[in-house]
mmCIF file of C-alpha atoms and ligand atoms in Angstrom:
data_model
loop_
_atom_site.group_PDB
_atom_site.id
_atom_site.type_symbol
_atom_site.label_atom_id
_atom_site.label_comp_id
_atom_site.label_asym_id
_atom_site.label_seq_id
_atom_site.Cartn_x
_atom_site.Cartn_y
_atom_site.Cartn_z
ATOM 1 C CA MET A 410 -12.224 23.362 12.963
ATOM 2 C CA ILE A 411 -12.151 19.685 14.172
ATOM 3 C CA ARG A 412 -9.257 17.316 12.890
ATOM 4 C CA SER A 413 -9.457 13.658 12.288
ATOM 5 C CA ARG A 414 -6.727 11.182 13.861
ATOM 6 C CA ILE A 415 -5.780 7.772 13.349
ATOM 7 C CA THR A 416 -6.496 5.961 16.845
ATOM 8 C CA GLY A 417 -5.679 2.778 16.151
ATOM 9 C CA ILE A 418 -3.316 0.834 13.566
ATOM 10 C CA GLY A 419 -2.783 -3.280 13.120
ATOM 11 C CA PHE A 420 -1.629 -5.575 10.145
ATOM 12 C CA HIS A 421 -1.732 -9.120 9.438
ATOM 13 C CA VAL A 422 0.486 -11.341 7.056
ATOM 14 C CA PRO A 423 -0.462 -14.772 6.263
ATOM 15 C CA PRO A 424 1.850 -17.037 7.812
ATOM 16 C CA ARG A 425 3.752 -18.504 4.926
ATOM 17 C CA VAL A 426 7.311 -17.116 4.230
ATOM 18 C CA VAL A 427 8.834 -17.116 0.780
ATOM 19 C CA THR A 428 12.249 -16.423 0.816
ATOM 20 C CA ASN A 429 14.351 -15.410 -2.264
ATOM 21 C CA HIS A 430 16.156 -18.959 -2.350
ATOM 22 C CA ASP A 431 12.523 -20.287 -2.540
ATOM 23 C CA LEU A 432 11.843 -18.233 -5.499
ATOM 24 C CA GLU A 433 15.250 -19.641 -7.037
ATOM 25 C CA GLN A 434 13.627 -22.823 -6.920
ATOM 26 C CA MET A 435 10.711 -21.663 -9.099
ATOM 27 C CA MET A 436 12.372 -19.549 -11.601
ATOM 28 C CA ASP A 437 15.676 -18.349 -13.023
ATOM 29 C CA THR A 438 16.540 -15.789 -10.629
ATOM 30 C CA THR A 439 19.098 -15.367 -7.732
ATOM 31 C CA ASP A 440 19.033 -13.977 -4.147
ATOM 32 C CA THR A 441 21.682 -11.690 -5.057
ATOM 33 C CA TRP A 442 20.061 -10.122 -7.809
ATOM 34 C CA ILE A 443 16.861 -9.770 -6.171
ATOM 35 C CA VAL A 444 18.685 -8.127 -3.057
ATOM 36 C CA GLU A 445 20.791 -5.679 -5.040
ATOM 37 C CA ARG A 446 18.034 -4.468 -7.280
ATOM 38 C CA THR A 447 15.235 -4.216 -4.473
ATOM 39 C CA GLY A 448 16.465 -5.019 -1.053
ATOM 40 C CA ILE A 449 13.819 -7.744 -0.927
ATOM 41 C CA ARG A 450 14.744 -10.665 1.082
ATOM 42 C CA GLU A 451 11.362 -12.454 1.908
ATOM 43 C CA ARG A 452 7.657 -12.057 1.658
ATOM 44 C CA HIS A 453 4.291 -13.554 2.545
ATOM 45 C CA PHE A 454 1.975 -15.542 0.366
ATOM 46 C CA VAL A 455 -1.296 -16.987 1.370
ATOM 47 C CA GLU A 456 -1.838 -20.669 1.204
ATOM 48 C CA GLY A 457 -5.351 -21.971 0.199
ATOM 49 C CA ASP A 458 -8.428 -20.400 -0.308
ATOM 50 C CA VAL A 459 -7.828 -17.029 1.261
ATOM 51 C CA GLY A 460 -8.747 -13.675 -0.206
ATOM 52 C CA SER A 461 -7.717 -10.179 0.806
ATOM 53 C CA SER A 462 -10.769 -9.853 2.673
ATOM 54 C CA ASP A 463 -9.545 -12.277 5.066
ATOM 55 C CA LEU A 464 -6.365 -10.718 5.665
ATOM 56 C CA GLY A 465 -7.983 -7.364 5.844
ATOM 57 C CA ILE A 466 -10.720 -8.311 8.480
ATOM 58 C CA GLU A 467 -7.611 -9.764 10.648
ATOM 59 C CA ALA A 468 -5.740 -6.373 10.266
ATOM 60 C CA ALA A 469 -9.046 -4.669 10.883
ATOM 61 C CA ARG A 470 -9.550 -6.408 14.053
ATOM 62 C CA LYS A 471 -6.097 -5.510 15.491
ATOM 63 C CA ALA A 472 -6.581 -1.859 14.620
ATOM 64 C CA LEU A 473 -9.977 -1.685 16.342
ATOM 65 C CA ALA A 474 -8.342 -3.357 19.321
ATOM 66 C CA ASP A 475 -5.554 -1.028 19.276
ATOM 67 C CA ALA A 476 -8.114 1.699 19.425
ATOM 68 C CA GLY A 477 -10.050 0.679 22.303
ATOM 69 C CA ARG A 478 -13.136 0.032 19.832
ATOM 70 C CA THR A 479 -15.343 -2.716 18.805
ATOM 71 C CA PRO A 480 -17.084 -3.264 15.648
ATOM 72 C CA ALA A 481 -20.131 -1.812 17.242
ATOM 73 C CA ASP A 482 -18.275 1.558 17.329
ATOM 74 C CA VAL A 483 -17.431 1.703 13.667
ATOM 75 C CA ASP A 484 -19.963 3.738 11.223
ATOM 76 C CA PHE A 485 -17.971 3.305 7.943
ATOM 77 C CA VAL A 486 -15.652 1.279 6.257
ATOM 78 C CA ILE A 487 -13.144 1.822 3.331
ATOM 79 C CA PHE A 488 -11.302 -0.953 1.702
ATOM 80 C CA ALA A 489 -8.559 -0.176 -0.282
ATOM 81 C CA THR A 490 -7.310 -3.000 -2.705
ATOM 82 C CA THR A 491 -6.618 -3.911 -6.199
ATOM 83 C CA THR A 492 -7.029 -7.543 -5.580
ATOM 84 C CA ALA A 493 -10.533 -7.829 -4.051
ATOM 85 C CA ASP A 494 -12.043 -11.122 -3.759
ATOM 86 C CA TRP A 495 -14.509 -10.819 -6.516
ATOM 87 C CA MET A 496 -14.985 -8.300 -9.580
ATOM 88 C CA PHE A 497 -17.898 -6.671 -7.554
ATOM 89 C CA PRO A 498 -19.296 -6.495 -4.976
ATOM 90 C CA GLY A 499 -16.153 -4.854 -3.519
ATOM 91 C CA ASN A 500 -14.344 -6.110 -0.156
ATOM 92 C CA GLY A 501 -15.958 -3.694 1.964
ATOM 93 C CA VAL A 502 -19.482 -5.437 2.311
ATOM 94 C CA ILE A 503 -17.627 -8.680 3.141
ATOM 95 C CA VAL A 504 -15.913 -6.835 5.898
ATOM 96 C CA GLN A 505 -19.115 -5.344 7.152
ATOM 97 C CA GLU A 506 -20.689 -8.833 7.186
ATOM 98 C CA LYS A 507 -18.110 -10.587 8.938
ATOM 99 C CA LEU A 508 -17.212 -8.127 11.376
ATOM 100 C CA GLY A 509 -21.119 -7.603 12.116
ATOM 101 C CA LEU A 510 -20.978 -3.756 11.496
ATOM 102 C CA GLY A 511 -24.745 -3.266 11.440
ATOM 103 C CA THR A 512 -25.591 -1.869 8.039
ATOM 104 C CA VAL A 513 -22.786 0.651 8.017
ATOM 105 C CA GLY A 514 -21.724 1.832 4.610
ATOM 106 C CA ALA A 515 -18.924 0.280 2.869
ATOM 107 C CA LEU A 516 -16.691 1.937 0.163
ATOM 108 C CA ASP A 517 -14.054 0.266 -2.111
ATOM 109 C CA VAL A 518 -11.043 1.974 -3.276
ATOM 110 C CA ARG A 519 -9.036 0.458 -6.049
ATOM 111 C CA ASN A 520 -5.841 3.161 -6.234
ATOM 112 C CA ALA A 521 -3.448 0.258 -6.193
ATOM 113 C CA CYS A 522 -0.229 1.517 -4.278
ATOM 114 C CA SER A 523 -1.692 4.772 -3.082
ATOM 115 C CA GLY A 524 -5.007 3.243 -2.454
ATOM 116 C CA PHE A 525 -4.471 3.306 1.412
ATOM 117 C CA LEU A 526 -3.954 6.852 1.550
ATOM 118 C CA TYR A 527 -6.562 7.970 -0.707
ATOM 119 C CA SER A 528 -8.706 5.877 1.484
ATOM 120 C CA LEU A 529 -7.714 7.819 4.564
ATOM 121 C CA SER A 530 -8.017 11.274 2.928
ATOM 122 C CA VAL A 531 -11.844 10.072 2.366
ATOM 123 C CA ALA A 532 -12.171 9.024 6.234
ATOM 124 C CA ASP A 533 -10.437 12.343 7.157
ATOM 125 C CA ALA A 534 -12.792 14.350 4.876
ATOM 126 C CA PHE A 535 -15.810 12.352 6.485
ATOM 127 C CA VAL A 536 -14.615 12.754 10.183
ATOM 128 C CA ARG A 537 -14.001 16.392 9.813
ATOM 129 C CA MET A 538 -17.161 17.399 8.060
ATOM 130 C CA GLY A 539 -19.047 15.411 11.015
ATOM 131 C CA GLN A 540 -20.617 12.862 8.787
ATOM 132 C CA TYR A 541 -19.124 9.785 10.705
ATOM 133 C CA ARG A 542 -17.229 9.452 13.973
ATOM 134 C CA CYS A 543 -15.289 6.395 13.859
ATOM 135 C CA VAL A 544 -14.230 5.108 10.321
ATOM 136 C CA LEU A 545 -12.374 2.007 9.764
ATOM 137 C CA VAL A 546 -9.536 2.168 6.874
ATOM 138 C CA ILE A 547 -8.162 -0.937 5.406
ATOM 139 C CA GLY A 548 -5.696 -1.946 2.879
ATOM 140 C CA ALA A 549 -5.153 -5.468 1.886
ATOM 141 C CA GLU A 550 -3.678 -7.534 -0.969
ATOM 142 C CA VAL A 551 -3.242 -10.968 -2.275
ATOM 143 C CA GLN A 552 -0.951 -10.297 -5.103
ATOM 144 C CA SER A 553 0.803 -13.962 -5.088
ATOM 145 C CA THR A 554 -2.219 -15.524 -6.763
ATOM 146 C CA GLY A 555 -1.740 -13.113 -9.604
ATOM 147 C CA LEU A 556 2.001 -13.681 -10.042
ATOM 148 C CA ASP A 557 3.956 -15.750 -12.861
ATOM 149 C CA LEU A 558 6.040 -17.559 -10.660
ATOM 150 C CA ARG A 559 7.997 -18.865 -13.838
ATOM 151 C CA THR A 560 11.095 -17.190 -15.292
ATOM 152 C CA GLU A 561 8.806 -15.460 -17.933
ATOM 153 C CA GLY A 562 7.224 -13.340 -14.789
ATOM 154 C CA ARG A 563 10.243 -13.024 -12.892
ATOM 155 C CA ASP A 564 10.607 -9.188 -13.125
ATOM 156 C CA MET A 565 7.278 -8.769 -11.371
ATOM 157 C CA ALA A 566 7.110 -11.870 -9.284
ATOM 158 C CA VAL A 567 9.903 -11.345 -6.929
ATOM 159 C CA LEU A 568 8.581 -7.830 -6.073
ATOM 160 C CA PHE A 569 5.297 -8.536 -4.339
ATOM 161 C CA GLY A 570 3.704 -9.968 -1.340
ATOM 162 C CA ASP A 571 0.457 -10.536 0.703
ATOM 163 C CA GLY A 572 -0.599 -8.806 3.651
ATOM 164 C CA ALA A 573 -3.143 -6.314 5.210
ATOM 165 C CA GLY A 574 -3.070 -3.198 7.299
ATOM 166 C CA ALA A 575 -5.735 -1.248 8.813
ATOM 167 C CA ALA A 576 -6.347 2.105 10.799
ATOM 168 C CA VAL A 577 -9.291 3.402 12.789
ATOM 169 C CA VAL A 578 -9.913 7.223 12.170
ATOM 170 C CA GLU A 579 -11.657 9.494 14.465
ATOM 171 C CA PRO A 580 -12.129 12.787 15.630
ATOM 172 C CA SER A 581 -8.976 14.503 17.452
ATOM 173 C CA THR A 582 -9.580 16.022 20.860
ATOM 174 C CA ASP A 583 -6.236 17.555 21.004
ATOM 175 C CA GLU A 584 -3.441 18.700 18.946
ATOM 176 C CA SER A 585 -2.858 15.662 17.239
ATOM 177 C CA GLY A 586 -4.330 14.562 13.816
ATOM 178 C CA ILE A 587 -3.948 14.962 10.132
ATOM 179 C CA LEU A 588 -2.791 18.185 8.933
ATOM 180 C CA SER A 589 -2.421 18.465 4.839
ATOM 181 C CA TRP A 590 -2.884 16.308 1.934
ATOM 182 C CA SER A 591 -1.607 16.035 -1.388
ATOM 183 C CA LEU A 592 -3.430 13.699 -4.058
ATOM 184 C CA HIS A 593 -2.407 13.277 -7.656
ATOM 185 C CA SER A 594 -2.766 11.223 -10.841
ATOM 186 C CA GLU A 595 -1.372 11.287 -14.146
ATOM 187 C CA GLY A 596 -3.432 8.569 -16.611
ATOM 188 C CA GLN A 597 -0.994 9.005 -19.515
ATOM 189 C CA PHE A 598 1.308 6.232 -17.694
ATOM 190 C CA ALA A 599 -1.867 3.798 -16.944
ATOM 191 C CA ARG A 600 -0.277 1.117 -19.115
ATOM 192 C CA GLU A 601 3.157 1.489 -17.387
ATOM 193 C CA LEU A 602 1.783 -0.511 -14.508
ATOM 194 C CA TRP A 603 -1.451 -2.351 -14.995
ATOM 195 C CA CYS A 604 -3.642 -5.370 -14.925
ATOM 196 C CA GLU A 605 -5.405 -5.262 -18.492
ATOM 197 C CA ALA A 606 -8.251 -8.091 -17.832
ATOM 198 C CA PRO A 607 -10.971 -9.327 -17.081
ATOM 199 C CA SER A 608 -12.078 -6.239 -19.176
ATOM 200 C CA SER A 609 -15.556 -4.753 -19.893
ATOM 201 C CA ARG A 610 -14.178 -3.926 -23.462
ATOM 202 C CA VAL A 611 -14.097 -7.569 -24.071
ATOM 203 C CA PRO A 612 -17.167 -9.765 -24.921
ATOM 204 C CA GLY A 613 -17.057 -12.383 -22.028
ATOM 205 C CA ARG A 614 -14.503 -10.122 -20.288
ATOM 206 C CA VAL A 615 -11.651 -12.337 -21.180
ATOM 207 C CA THR A 616 -10.641 -14.543 -24.022
ATOM 208 C CA GLN A 617 -8.505 -17.538 -24.244
ATOM 209 C CA GLU A 618 -6.175 -15.830 -26.348
ATOM 210 C CA MET A 619 -5.945 -12.948 -23.691
ATOM 211 C CA LEU A 620 -5.616 -15.704 -20.949
ATOM 212 C CA ASP A 621 -2.845 -17.594 -23.014
ATOM 213 C CA ALA A 622 -0.822 -14.238 -23.312
ATOM 214 C CA GLY A 623 -0.993 -13.743 -19.503
ATOM 215 C CA ARG A 624 -3.102 -10.353 -19.943
ATOM 216 C CA GLN A 625 -4.865 -11.339 -16.578
ATOM 217 C CA LEU A 626 -1.876 -10.751 -14.709
ATOM 218 C CA PRO A 627 -0.204 -7.672 -13.634
ATOM 219 C CA ARG A 628 2.578 -5.934 -16.050
ATOM 220 C CA MET A 629 4.993 -3.126 -15.503
ATOM 221 C CA ASN A 630 7.605 -0.907 -16.928
ATOM 222 C CA GLY A 631 9.763 -1.055 -14.226
ATOM 223 C CA ARG A 632 12.215 1.441 -15.284
ATOM 224 C CA GLN A 633 9.466 3.856 -15.996
ATOM 225 C CA VAL A 634 7.822 3.161 -12.619
ATOM 226 C CA PHE A 635 11.444 3.758 -10.952
ATOM 227 C CA LYS A 636 12.068 7.038 -12.767
ATOM 228 C CA ASN A 637 8.661 8.638 -11.767
ATOM 229 C CA ALA A 638 8.427 7.209 -8.090
ATOM 230 C CA THR A 639 11.922 8.825 -7.276
ATOM 231 C CA THR A 640 10.629 12.274 -8.431
ATOM 232 C CA ARG A 641 7.136 12.213 -7.053
ATOM 233 C CA PHE A 642 7.923 11.094 -3.739
ATOM 234 C CA PRO A 643 10.175 13.753 -2.758
ATOM 235 C CA GLU A 644 7.910 16.232 -4.064
ATOM 236 C CA VAL A 645 4.773 15.289 -2.643
ATOM 237 C CA ILE A 646 6.567 15.187 0.773
ATOM 238 C CA HIS A 647 7.617 18.504 0.381
ATOM 239 C CA GLU A 648 4.125 19.510 -0.796
ATOM 240 C CA VAL A 649 2.383 18.462 2.373
ATOM 241 C CA LEU A 650 4.686 19.815 4.406
ATOM 242 C CA ALA A 651 4.437 23.057 2.824
ATOM 243 C CA LYS A 652 0.684 22.970 2.999
ATOM 244 C CA ALA A 653 0.747 22.097 6.786
ATOM 245 C CA GLY A 654 3.321 25.069 7.441
ATOM 246 C CA HIS A 655 6.175 22.838 8.885
ATOM 247 C CA THR A 656 9.779 21.793 7.555
ATOM 248 C CA LEU A 657 11.555 18.551 6.972
ATOM 249 C CA ASP A 658 13.713 19.219 9.999
ATOM 250 C CA GLU A 659 10.558 18.788 12.175
ATOM 251 C CA VAL A 660 9.504 15.339 10.766
ATOM 252 C CA ALA A 661 10.247 12.629 12.905
ATOM 253 C CA LEU A 662 9.405 9.888 10.482
ATOM 254 C CA VAL A 663 8.446 9.670 6.903
ATOM 255 C CA VAL A 664 6.588 6.324 6.132
ATOM 256 C CA PRO A 665 6.392 5.622 2.389
ATOM 257 C CA HIS A 666 4.845 2.956 0.437
ATOM 258 C CA GLN A 667 7.249 0.321 0.484
ATOM 259 C CA ALA A 668 8.002 -0.520 -3.442
ATOM 260 C CA ASN A 669 11.703 -1.207 -3.562
ATOM 261 C CA GLN A 670 14.487 -0.370 -1.055
ATOM 262 C CA ARG A 671 16.285 1.380 -4.080
ATOM 263 C CA ILE A 672 13.347 3.847 -4.186
ATOM 264 C CA GLY A 673 13.138 4.477 -0.599
ATOM 265 C CA ASP A 674 17.293 5.015 -0.569
ATOM 266 C CA ALA A 675 16.507 7.683 -3.634
ATOM 267 C CA VAL A 676 13.985 9.364 -1.365
ATOM 268 C CA VAL A 677 16.653 9.621 1.564
ATOM 269 C CA GLN A 678 18.969 11.141 -0.712
ATOM 270 C CA ARG A 679 16.713 13.473 -2.663
ATOM 271 C CA LEU A 680 15.197 14.705 0.725
ATOM 272 C CA GLY A 681 18.800 14.797 2.096
ATOM 273 C CA VAL A 682 17.711 13.481 5.401
ATOM 274 C CA PRO A 683 19.523 10.534 7.321
ATOM 275 C CA PRO A 684 18.420 7.204 6.584
ATOM 276 C CA GLU A 685 16.644 6.564 9.624
ATOM 277 C CA LYS A 686 14.167 9.327 9.048
ATOM 278 C CA VAL A 687 12.499 6.944 6.260
ATOM 279 C CA PHE A 688 10.909 3.749 7.391
ATOM 280 C CA GLN A 689 11.889 1.100 5.196
ATOM 281 C CA ASN A 690 10.563 -2.896 5.775
ATOM 282 C CA VAL A 691 10.102 -3.937 2.007
ATOM 283 C CA GLN A 692 13.113 -6.318 3.112
ATOM 284 C CA ARG A 693 10.586 -8.652 4.713
ATOM 285 C CA TYR A 694 7.342 -8.026 3.047
ATOM 286 C CA GLY A 695 7.990 -7.201 -0.390
ATOM 287 C CA ASN A 696 5.888 -4.480 -2.291
ATOM 288 C CA THR A 697 2.048 -5.262 -0.507
ATOM 289 C CA THR A 698 0.265 -2.418 -2.562
ATOM 290 C CA ALA A 699 -2.369 -0.884 -0.668
ATOM 291 C CA ALA A 700 -1.285 -2.568 2.473
ATOM 292 C CA SER A 701 2.322 -1.357 2.537
ATOM 293 C CA ILE A 702 1.800 2.081 4.554
ATOM 294 C CA PRO A 703 -0.356 0.689 7.304
ATOM 295 C CA ILE A 704 1.931 -2.286 7.843
ATOM 296 C CA ALA A 705 5.124 -0.065 7.912
ATOM 297 C CA LEU A 706 3.297 2.522 10.232
ATOM 298 C CA THR A 707 2.088 -0.235 12.788
ATOM 299 C CA GLU A 708 5.617 -1.618 12.745
ATOM 300 C CA ALA A 709 7.319 1.904 13.030
ATOM 301 C CA ARG A 710 5.110 2.691 15.928
ATOM 302 C CA ASP A 711 5.484 -0.435 17.279
ATOM 303 C CA ALA A 712 9.369 -0.024 17.414
ATOM 304 C CA GLY A 713 8.865 3.306 19.234
ATOM 305 C CA LEU A 714 9.626 5.564 16.159
ATOM 306 C CA VAL A 715 6.479 7.248 16.092
ATOM 307 C CA LYS A 716 5.347 8.776 19.328
ATOM 308 C CA LYS A 717 2.691 10.900 20.563
ATOM 309 C CA GLY A 718 3.238 14.617 19.363
ATOM 310 C CA ASP A 719 5.431 13.590 16.666
ATOM 311 C CA LEU A 720 5.316 14.942 13.139
ATOM 312 C CA VAL A 721 4.791 11.794 10.684
ATOM 313 C CA VAL A 722 4.612 12.103 6.955
ATOM 314 C CA LEU A 723 2.957 9.215 4.587
ATOM 315 C CA ALA A 724 3.509 9.179 0.997
ATOM 316 C CA ALA A 725 2.453 6.691 -1.636
ATOM 317 C CA PHE A 726 3.309 6.292 -5.757
ATOM 318 C CA GLY A 727 2.045 3.627 -7.810
ATOM 319 C CA ALA A 728 -0.284 2.361 -10.747
ATOM 320 C CA GLY A 729 -2.146 5.046 -12.552
ATOM 321 C CA PHE A 730 0.294 6.820 -11.965
ATOM 322 C CA ALA A 731 -1.303 7.839 -8.745
ATOM 323 C CA TRP A 732 0.531 9.212 -5.837
ATOM 324 C CA ALA A 733 -0.690 10.841 -2.605
ATOM 325 C CA GLY A 734 0.837 12.419 0.894
ATOM 326 C CA THR A 735 -0.290 13.464 3.931
ATOM 327 C CA ALA A 736 1.274 15.066 7.293
ATOM 328 C CA MET A 737 -0.019 14.348 10.579
ATOM 329 C CA ARG A 738 0.688 15.042 14.223
ATOM 330 C CA TRP A 739 0.521 11.612 15.944
HETATM 331 O O1 UT7 B 132 4.521 0.226 -6.274
HETATM 332 C C1 UT7 B 132 5.234 0.315 -7.465
HETATM 333 C C2 UT7 B 132 5.587 -0.855 -7.987
HETATM 334 N N1 UT7 B 132 6.873 -1.146 -8.728
HETATM 335 C C3 UT7 B 132 8.109 -0.950 -8.557
HETATM 336 O O2 UT7 B 132 8.305 -0.676 -7.467
HETATM 337 C C4 UT7 B 132 9.203 -1.151 -9.656
HETATM 338 C C5 UT7 B 132 10.069 0.033 -9.540
HETATM 339 N N2 UT7 B 132 11.236 -0.771 -10.575
HETATM 340 C C6 UT7 B 132 12.411 -1.340 -10.209
HETATM 341 O O3 UT7 B 132 12.290 -1.534 -8.989
HETATM 342 C C7 UT7 B 132 13.159 -1.889 -11.046
HETATM 343 O O4 UT7 B 132 13.031 -1.533 -12.308
HETATM 344 C C8 UT7 B 132 13.246 -3.407 -11.167
HETATM 345 C C9 UT7 B 132 13.804 -3.808 -9.687
HETATM 346 C C10 UT7 B 132 11.958 -4.010 -11.332
HETATM 347 C C11 UT7 B 132 14.032 -3.912 -12.361
HETATM 348 O O5 UT7 B 132 15.374 -3.661 -12.222
HETATM 349 P P1 UT7 B 132 15.983 -2.895 -13.354
HETATM 350 O O6 UT7 B 132 17.417 -2.609 -12.952
HETATM 351 O O7 UT7 B 132 15.447 -1.869 -13.978
HETATM 352 O O8 UT7 B 132 16.246 -3.918 -14.301
HETATM 353 P P2 UT7 B 132 15.652 -4.416 -15.950
HETATM 354 O O9 UT7 B 132 14.097 -4.672 -15.861
HETATM 355 O O10 UT7 B 132 16.312 -3.281 -16.698
HETATM 356 O O11 UT7 B 132 16.519 -5.807 -15.955
HETATM 357 C C12 UT7 B 132 17.855 -5.772 -16.127
HETATM 358 C C13 UT7 B 132 17.981 -7.352 -16.215
HETATM 359 C C14 UT7 B 132 17.350 -7.856 -17.582
HETATM 360 O O12 UT7 B 132 18.207 -8.893 -18.157
HETATM 361 P P3 UT7 B 132 18.757 -8.456 -19.789
HETATM 362 O O13 UT7 B 132 17.942 -8.001 -20.588
HETATM 363 O O14 UT7 B 132 19.750 -7.102 -19.061
HETATM 364 O O15 UT7 B 132 19.891 -9.519 -19.945
HETATM 365 C C15 UT7 B 132 16.123 -8.955 -17.053
HETATM 366 O O16 UT7 B 132 15.785 -9.698 -18.025
HETATM 367 O O17 UT7 B 132 17.473 -8.243 -15.328
HETATM 368 C C16 UT7 B 132 16.872 -9.308 -15.708
HETATM 369 N N3 UT7 B 132 15.869 -9.511 -14.676
HETATM 370 C C17 UT7 B 132 16.144 -10.495 -13.886
HETATM 371 N N4 UT7 B 132 17.130 -11.483 -13.540
HETATM 372 C C18 UT7 B 132 17.143 -12.039 -12.523
HETATM 373 C C19 UT7 B 132 14.523 -8.943 -14.405
HETATM 374 N N5 UT7 B 132 13.998 -9.622 -13.585
HETATM 375 C C20 UT7 B 132 14.762 -10.610 -13.016
HETATM 376 C C21 UT7 B 132 14.729 -11.595 -11.692
HETATM 377 N N6 UT7 B 132 15.778 -12.227 -11.510
HETATM 378 N N7 UT7 B 132 13.968 -11.364 -10.892
#
């Protein structure tokens, strides 16, 4: 049976860097609190009229160049984001138009922090069944425009950043490729990390009362997310390795969704692996939701931590709750 593999990756973040000290000027918080609780030191925020599609397109160009492909080679697009430019249509069609991809199909996925992995699983299935040969998978977010940068919103505001990452998925011609998947969800926790409005339940989609209460902005029960994330990450990593017939000792690198350094450290501890086996760059980008795994994977590969033939595990956990994992031979 043919396998699919990632043949190119790339990422893009907007140039404006926002440090914890910058946030101290906007709200009652401290660099010490943010670093101790999250490990985050800085993140990137867009300026002006920039949407997640713009960031995604830049990442996509880099991933295509990395794969040695051009837009003419792409035969399907999957765009993962919770912060699309518009309510509809999704960002996929914006990419199709701006990259000049003919009339290829474009699918949008809104599985938040696990959106990139869910999208990659669909690309993998399409390539394995022979339906498409070159699928462009993008994860991109502009979180900054949905953050309450006053003290009232500080629990969320210090965590998130903007950015994009992309991957090109094609048939493998050797031993490399995607080996296994685990995809999960648990909707009983939907309201623990969510954005309620605009909503089809509400005539006019949003009311002034909702806007005044900030119900159009994301909200989170941080402790509940933390508790579940630290259990589900190790669980899904073990699952995908078992399905692939491999063990943790054989893994060169685990690249988890970058939510919080304390979550990453808890994963290290629960897996019982040396810290260098779990890649973390949340310190410099914050949580970029659907973009975090392709950003981290690109940085890890560029740093020489992911080499041809290596066994790599990607894992994500976030809103839904939805979580996912995959094992692949690079
Ligand atoms: O992809 C998944 C996305 N979500 C996550 O990864 C979040 C997972 N959760 C977490 O990482 C942690 O729960 C947080 C970092 C969000 C919060 O840490 P915590 O240890 O759970 O703190 P807490 O929410 O219990 O708040 C402790 C205190 C509170 O003050 P009081 O009530 O003890 O006086 C908060 O008001 O810290 C206060 N606080 C802040 N102080 C300074 C909350 N946010 C801030 C802030 N700066 N930014």
